[in-house]
Coordinates of C-alpha atoms in Angstrom, one line a residue:
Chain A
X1 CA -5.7 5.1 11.0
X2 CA -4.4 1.8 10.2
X3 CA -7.0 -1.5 10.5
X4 CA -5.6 -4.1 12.2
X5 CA -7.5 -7.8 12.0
X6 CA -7.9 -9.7 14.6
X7 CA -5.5 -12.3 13.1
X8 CA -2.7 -9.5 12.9
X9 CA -2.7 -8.1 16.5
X10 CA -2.7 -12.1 17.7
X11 CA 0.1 -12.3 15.6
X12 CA 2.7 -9.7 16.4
X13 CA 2.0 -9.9 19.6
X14 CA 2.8 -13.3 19.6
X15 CA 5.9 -12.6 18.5
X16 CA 7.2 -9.3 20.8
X17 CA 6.0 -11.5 23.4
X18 CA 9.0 -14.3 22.8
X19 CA 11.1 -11.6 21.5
X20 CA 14.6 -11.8 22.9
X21 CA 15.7 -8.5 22.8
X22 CA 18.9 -8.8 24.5
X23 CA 19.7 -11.6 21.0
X24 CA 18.0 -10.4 18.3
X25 CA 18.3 -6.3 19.0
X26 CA 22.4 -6.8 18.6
X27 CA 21.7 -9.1 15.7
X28 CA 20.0 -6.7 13.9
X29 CA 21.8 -3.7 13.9
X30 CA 24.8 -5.2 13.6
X31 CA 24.0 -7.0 10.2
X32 CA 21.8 -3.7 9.0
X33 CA 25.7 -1.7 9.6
X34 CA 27.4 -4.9 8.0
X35 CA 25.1 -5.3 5.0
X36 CA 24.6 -1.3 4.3
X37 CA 28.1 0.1 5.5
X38 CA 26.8 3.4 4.6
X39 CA 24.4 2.8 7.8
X40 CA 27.5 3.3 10.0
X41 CA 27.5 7.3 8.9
X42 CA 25.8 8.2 12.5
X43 CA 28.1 6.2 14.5
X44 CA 31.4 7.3 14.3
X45 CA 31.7 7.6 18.5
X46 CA 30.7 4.0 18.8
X47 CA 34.7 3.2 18.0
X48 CA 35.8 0.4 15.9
X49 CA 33.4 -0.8 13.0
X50 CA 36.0 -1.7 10.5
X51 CA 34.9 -5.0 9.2
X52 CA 31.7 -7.4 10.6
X53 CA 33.8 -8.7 13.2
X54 CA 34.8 -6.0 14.7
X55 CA 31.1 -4.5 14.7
X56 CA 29.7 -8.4 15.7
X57 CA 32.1 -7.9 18.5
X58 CA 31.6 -4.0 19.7
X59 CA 29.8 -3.7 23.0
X60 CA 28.8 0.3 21.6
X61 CA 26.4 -1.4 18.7
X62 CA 25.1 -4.1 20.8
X63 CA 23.7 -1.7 23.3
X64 CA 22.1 0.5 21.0
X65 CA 20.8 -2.8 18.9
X66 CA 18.5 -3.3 22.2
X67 CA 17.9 0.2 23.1
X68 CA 16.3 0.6 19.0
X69 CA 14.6 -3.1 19.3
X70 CA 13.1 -1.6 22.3
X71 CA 11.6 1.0 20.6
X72 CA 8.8 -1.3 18.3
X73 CA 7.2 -1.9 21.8
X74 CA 6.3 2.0 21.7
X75 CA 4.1 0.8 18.1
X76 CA 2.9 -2.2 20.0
X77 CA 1.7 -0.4 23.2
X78 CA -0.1 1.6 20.8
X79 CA -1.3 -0.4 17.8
X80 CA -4.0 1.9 17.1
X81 CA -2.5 5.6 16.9
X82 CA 1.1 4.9 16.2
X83 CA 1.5 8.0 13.6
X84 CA 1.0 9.7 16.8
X85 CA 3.1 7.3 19.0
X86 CA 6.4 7.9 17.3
X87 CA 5.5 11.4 16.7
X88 CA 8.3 12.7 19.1
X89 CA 10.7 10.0 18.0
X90 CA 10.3 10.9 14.5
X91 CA 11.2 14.7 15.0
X92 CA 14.5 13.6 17.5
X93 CA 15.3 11.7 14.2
X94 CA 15.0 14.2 12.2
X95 CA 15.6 17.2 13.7
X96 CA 18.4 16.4 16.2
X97 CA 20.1 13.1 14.5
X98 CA 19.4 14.1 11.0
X99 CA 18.9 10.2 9.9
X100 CA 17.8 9.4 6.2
X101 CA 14.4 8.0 6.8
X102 CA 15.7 5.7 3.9
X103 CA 17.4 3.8 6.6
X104 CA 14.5 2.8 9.0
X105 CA 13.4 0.6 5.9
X106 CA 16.9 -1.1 5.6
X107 CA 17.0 -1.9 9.5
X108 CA 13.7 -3.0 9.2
X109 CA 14.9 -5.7 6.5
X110 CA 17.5 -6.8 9.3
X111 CA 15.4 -7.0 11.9
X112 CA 12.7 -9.3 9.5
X113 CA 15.8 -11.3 8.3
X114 CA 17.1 -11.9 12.5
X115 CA 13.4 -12.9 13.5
X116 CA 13.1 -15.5 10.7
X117 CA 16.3 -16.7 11.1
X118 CA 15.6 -17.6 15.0
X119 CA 11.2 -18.4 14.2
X120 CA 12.0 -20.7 11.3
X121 CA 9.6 -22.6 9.8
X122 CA 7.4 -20.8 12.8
X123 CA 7.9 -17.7 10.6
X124 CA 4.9 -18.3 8.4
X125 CA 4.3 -16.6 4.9
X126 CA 1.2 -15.0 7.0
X127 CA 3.6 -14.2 10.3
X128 CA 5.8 -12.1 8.0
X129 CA 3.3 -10.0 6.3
X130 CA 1.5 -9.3 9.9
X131 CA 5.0 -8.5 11.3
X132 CA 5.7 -6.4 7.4
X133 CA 2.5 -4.1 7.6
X134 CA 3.6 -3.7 11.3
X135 CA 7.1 -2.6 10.4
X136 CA 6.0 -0.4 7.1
X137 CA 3.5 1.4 9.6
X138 CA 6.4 2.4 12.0
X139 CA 8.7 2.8 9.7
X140 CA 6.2 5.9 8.0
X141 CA 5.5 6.5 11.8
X142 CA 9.4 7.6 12.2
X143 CA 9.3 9.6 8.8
X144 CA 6.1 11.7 9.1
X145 CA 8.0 15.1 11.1
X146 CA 10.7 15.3 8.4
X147 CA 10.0 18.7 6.6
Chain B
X1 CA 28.9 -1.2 -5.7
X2 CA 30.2 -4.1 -8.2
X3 CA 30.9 -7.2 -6.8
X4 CA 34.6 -7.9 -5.7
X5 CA 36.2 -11.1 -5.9
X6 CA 35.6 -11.8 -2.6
X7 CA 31.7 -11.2 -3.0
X8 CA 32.2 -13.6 -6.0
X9 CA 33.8 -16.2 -3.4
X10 CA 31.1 -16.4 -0.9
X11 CA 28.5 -16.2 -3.6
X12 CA 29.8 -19.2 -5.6
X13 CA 30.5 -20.7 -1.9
X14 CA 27.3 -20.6 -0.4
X15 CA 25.1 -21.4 -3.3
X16 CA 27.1 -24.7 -3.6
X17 CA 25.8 -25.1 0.1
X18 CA 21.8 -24.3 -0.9
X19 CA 21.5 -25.0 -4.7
X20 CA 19.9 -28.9 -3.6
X21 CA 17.5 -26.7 -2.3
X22 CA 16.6 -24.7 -4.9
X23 CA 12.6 -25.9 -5.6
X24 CA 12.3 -25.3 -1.8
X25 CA 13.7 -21.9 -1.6
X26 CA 12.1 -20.8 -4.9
X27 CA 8.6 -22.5 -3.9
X28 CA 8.7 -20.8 0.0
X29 CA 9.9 -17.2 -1.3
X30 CA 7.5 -16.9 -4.3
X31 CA 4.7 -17.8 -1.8
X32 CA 6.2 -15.5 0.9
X33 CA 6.2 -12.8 -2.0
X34 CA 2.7 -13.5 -3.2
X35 CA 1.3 -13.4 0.6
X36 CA 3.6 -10.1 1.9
X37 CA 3.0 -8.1 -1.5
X38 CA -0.1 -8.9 -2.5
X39 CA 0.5 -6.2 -5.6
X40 CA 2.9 -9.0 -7.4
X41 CA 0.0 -10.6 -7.8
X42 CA -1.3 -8.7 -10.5
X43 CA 1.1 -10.8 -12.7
X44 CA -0.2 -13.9 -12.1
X45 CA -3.5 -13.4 -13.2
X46 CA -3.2 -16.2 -16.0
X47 CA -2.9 -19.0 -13.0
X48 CA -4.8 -21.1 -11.9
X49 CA -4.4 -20.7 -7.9
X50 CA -2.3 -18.2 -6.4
X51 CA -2.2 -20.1 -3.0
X52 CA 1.3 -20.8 -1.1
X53 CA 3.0 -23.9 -2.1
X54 CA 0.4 -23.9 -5.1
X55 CA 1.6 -26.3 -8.4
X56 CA 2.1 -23.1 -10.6
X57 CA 4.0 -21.5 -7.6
X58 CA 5.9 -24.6 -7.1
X59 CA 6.6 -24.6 -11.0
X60 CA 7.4 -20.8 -11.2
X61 CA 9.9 -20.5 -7.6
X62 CA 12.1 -23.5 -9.6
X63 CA 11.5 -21.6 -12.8
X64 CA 13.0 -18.5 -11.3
X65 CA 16.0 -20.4 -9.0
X66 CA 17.4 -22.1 -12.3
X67 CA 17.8 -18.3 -13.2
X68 CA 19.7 -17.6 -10.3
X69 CA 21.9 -20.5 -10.7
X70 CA 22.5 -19.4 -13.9
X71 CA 23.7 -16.4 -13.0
X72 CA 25.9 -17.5 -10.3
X73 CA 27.5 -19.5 -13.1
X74 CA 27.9 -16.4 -15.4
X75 CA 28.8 -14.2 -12.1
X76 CA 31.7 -12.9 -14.2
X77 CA 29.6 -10.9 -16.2
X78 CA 26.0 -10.9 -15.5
X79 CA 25.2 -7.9 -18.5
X80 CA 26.1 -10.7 -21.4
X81 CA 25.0 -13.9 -19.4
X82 CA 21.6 -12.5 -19.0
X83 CA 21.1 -10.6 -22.1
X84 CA 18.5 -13.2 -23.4
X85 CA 16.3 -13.0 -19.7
X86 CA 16.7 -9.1 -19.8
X87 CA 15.2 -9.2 -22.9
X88 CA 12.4 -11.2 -22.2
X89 CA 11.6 -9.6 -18.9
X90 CA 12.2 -5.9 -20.5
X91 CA 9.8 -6.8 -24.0
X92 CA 7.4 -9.6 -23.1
X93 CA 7.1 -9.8 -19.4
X94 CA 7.8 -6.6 -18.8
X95 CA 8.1 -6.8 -14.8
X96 CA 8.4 -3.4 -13.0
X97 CA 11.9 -3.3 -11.7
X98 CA 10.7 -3.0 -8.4
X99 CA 9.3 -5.9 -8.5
X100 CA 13.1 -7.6 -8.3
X101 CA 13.6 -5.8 -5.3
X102 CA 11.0 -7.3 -3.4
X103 CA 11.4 -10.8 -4.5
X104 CA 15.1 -10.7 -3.8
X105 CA 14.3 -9.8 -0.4
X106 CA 11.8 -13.1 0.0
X107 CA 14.7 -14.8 -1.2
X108 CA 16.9 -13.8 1.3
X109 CA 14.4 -14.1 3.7
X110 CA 14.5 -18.0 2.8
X111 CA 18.2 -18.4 3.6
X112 CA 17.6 -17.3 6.8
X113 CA 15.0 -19.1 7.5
X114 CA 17.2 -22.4 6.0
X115 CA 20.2 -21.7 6.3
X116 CA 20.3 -19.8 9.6
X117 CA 24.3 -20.5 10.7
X118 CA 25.3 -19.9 7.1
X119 CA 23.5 -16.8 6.0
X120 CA 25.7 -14.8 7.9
X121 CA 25.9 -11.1 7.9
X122 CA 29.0 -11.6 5.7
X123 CA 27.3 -14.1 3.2
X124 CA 24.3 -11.8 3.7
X125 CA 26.1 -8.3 2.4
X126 CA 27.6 -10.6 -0.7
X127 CA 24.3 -12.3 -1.6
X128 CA 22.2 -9.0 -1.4
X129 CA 24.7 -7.4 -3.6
X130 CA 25.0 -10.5 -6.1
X131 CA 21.1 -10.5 -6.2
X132 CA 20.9 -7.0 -7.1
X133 CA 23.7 -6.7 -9.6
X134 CA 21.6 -9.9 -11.2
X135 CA 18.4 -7.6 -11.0
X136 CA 20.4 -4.9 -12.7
X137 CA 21.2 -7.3 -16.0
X138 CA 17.5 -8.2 -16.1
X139 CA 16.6 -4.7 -16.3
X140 CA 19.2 -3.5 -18.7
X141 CA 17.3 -4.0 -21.9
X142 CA 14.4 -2.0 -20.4
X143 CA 15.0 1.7 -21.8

């Protein structure tokens, strides 16, 4: 099980609770499709994702931006067990949409990189390894029913 | 995944645009490095303080970013440019690869966090690739 100080569960929750989803969700996976193309493998039905604009610009990606920022509140609801909280989500991402776990880690980067771009200065050395080990622990969450 | 003449563009274009900045950026993702992966520690050990914003830090982030600068200028070839660094990183310093990963990540971190209306996606794709082609040359005397 994963310790989490007291300085750590002040701090992300500081920071789902300003979270704008509806902002930073489309941010994200739009820049983790523009800056690892590959990434864009699973979408073919979300229609045109030619070039950054066209993905910056496609209602398809922002939808599912929010629907996946969404899904960190699953690790914060349940800081304590969250190998077991993402233990169904992990096998749906294996099982059913066969994702590279690979990739969790590069939209992980994206969603760091949108969440210090909007914190700033906010965005503390200490806020970013808090919000890291937070991440890395999902992120190992969503790969442990791959077999 | 080489870098393509437009990569080389937005490189050279938004480096001209952070370069003044370069003992802040280097200073602010050195810390962020030392604090989010405490492991790159373990090459420090000869400091004196470790601690964010730290003189050797300080020293060591503008150390690194006149690398960088240096290879934005040699971003034609970054194999010959950086031969000397490669070697010095592969034979004395010997720095796990890795390690180039993860700094290059704090880095870009930075932009963001300076830069936030000009490190966009597209000057984020171009930087990430520039940073790890540069990684590449320093690890090319390696093995």
């Amino acid at each position: 099980m994963v310790q989490w100080s007291e300085s750590e569960r002040t701090i992300i929750n500081g920071i789902f609770s300003h979270l704008d989803y509806d902002d930073l969700g489309p941010k994200a996976f739009s820049r983790c499709l523009i800056v690892y193309p590959w990434t864009q493998r699973y979408f073919s039905s979300f229609g045109n994702l030619h070039n950054a604009e066209a993905i910056m610009g496609n209602a398809n990606v922002a939808a599912h931006g929010i629907k996946v920022l969404h899904g960190l509140d699953l690790g914060l609801k349940h800081m304590d067990d969250i190998m077991g909280a993402y233990a169904e989500l992990s096998s749906l991402h294996s099982e059913k949409l066969h994702v590279d776990p690979d990739n969790f880690k590069l939209l992980s980067d994206c969603i760091t990189i949108v969440v210090a771009a909007k914190l700033g200065k906010a965005f503390t050395p200490e806020t970013q390894a808090a919000f890291h080990k937070f991440l890395a622990v999902v992120v190992s969450a969503l790969g442990k029913q791959y077999h | 995944m080489s870098l393509s003449t437009k990569d080389k563009e937005t490189v050279k274009a938004f480096w001209s645009k952070v370069s003044g900045k370069s003992e802040d950026i280097g200073n602010d993702a050195l810390s962020r490095m030392l604090v989010v992966y405490p492991q790159t520690k373990t090459y420090f050990s000869h400091w004196k303080e470790l601690t964010p914003g730290s003189a050797p830090v300080r020293k060591h982030g503008m150390t690194v970013m006149k690398g960088v600068g240096d290879a934005v200028s040699k971003i034609e070839d970054l194999t010959a440019g950086l031969m000397e660094l490669s070697e010095l990183h592969a034979f004395t310093l010997r720095v796990d690869p890795v390690n180039f990963k993860i700094l290059s990540h704090n880095i870009l971190v930075v932009f963001a966090i300076m830069f936030p209306n000009d490190f966009t996606p597209e000057v984020h794709v171009s930087m990430d690739k520039f940073l790890a082609a540069l990684a590449r040359a320093l690890s090319e005397k390696y093995r």
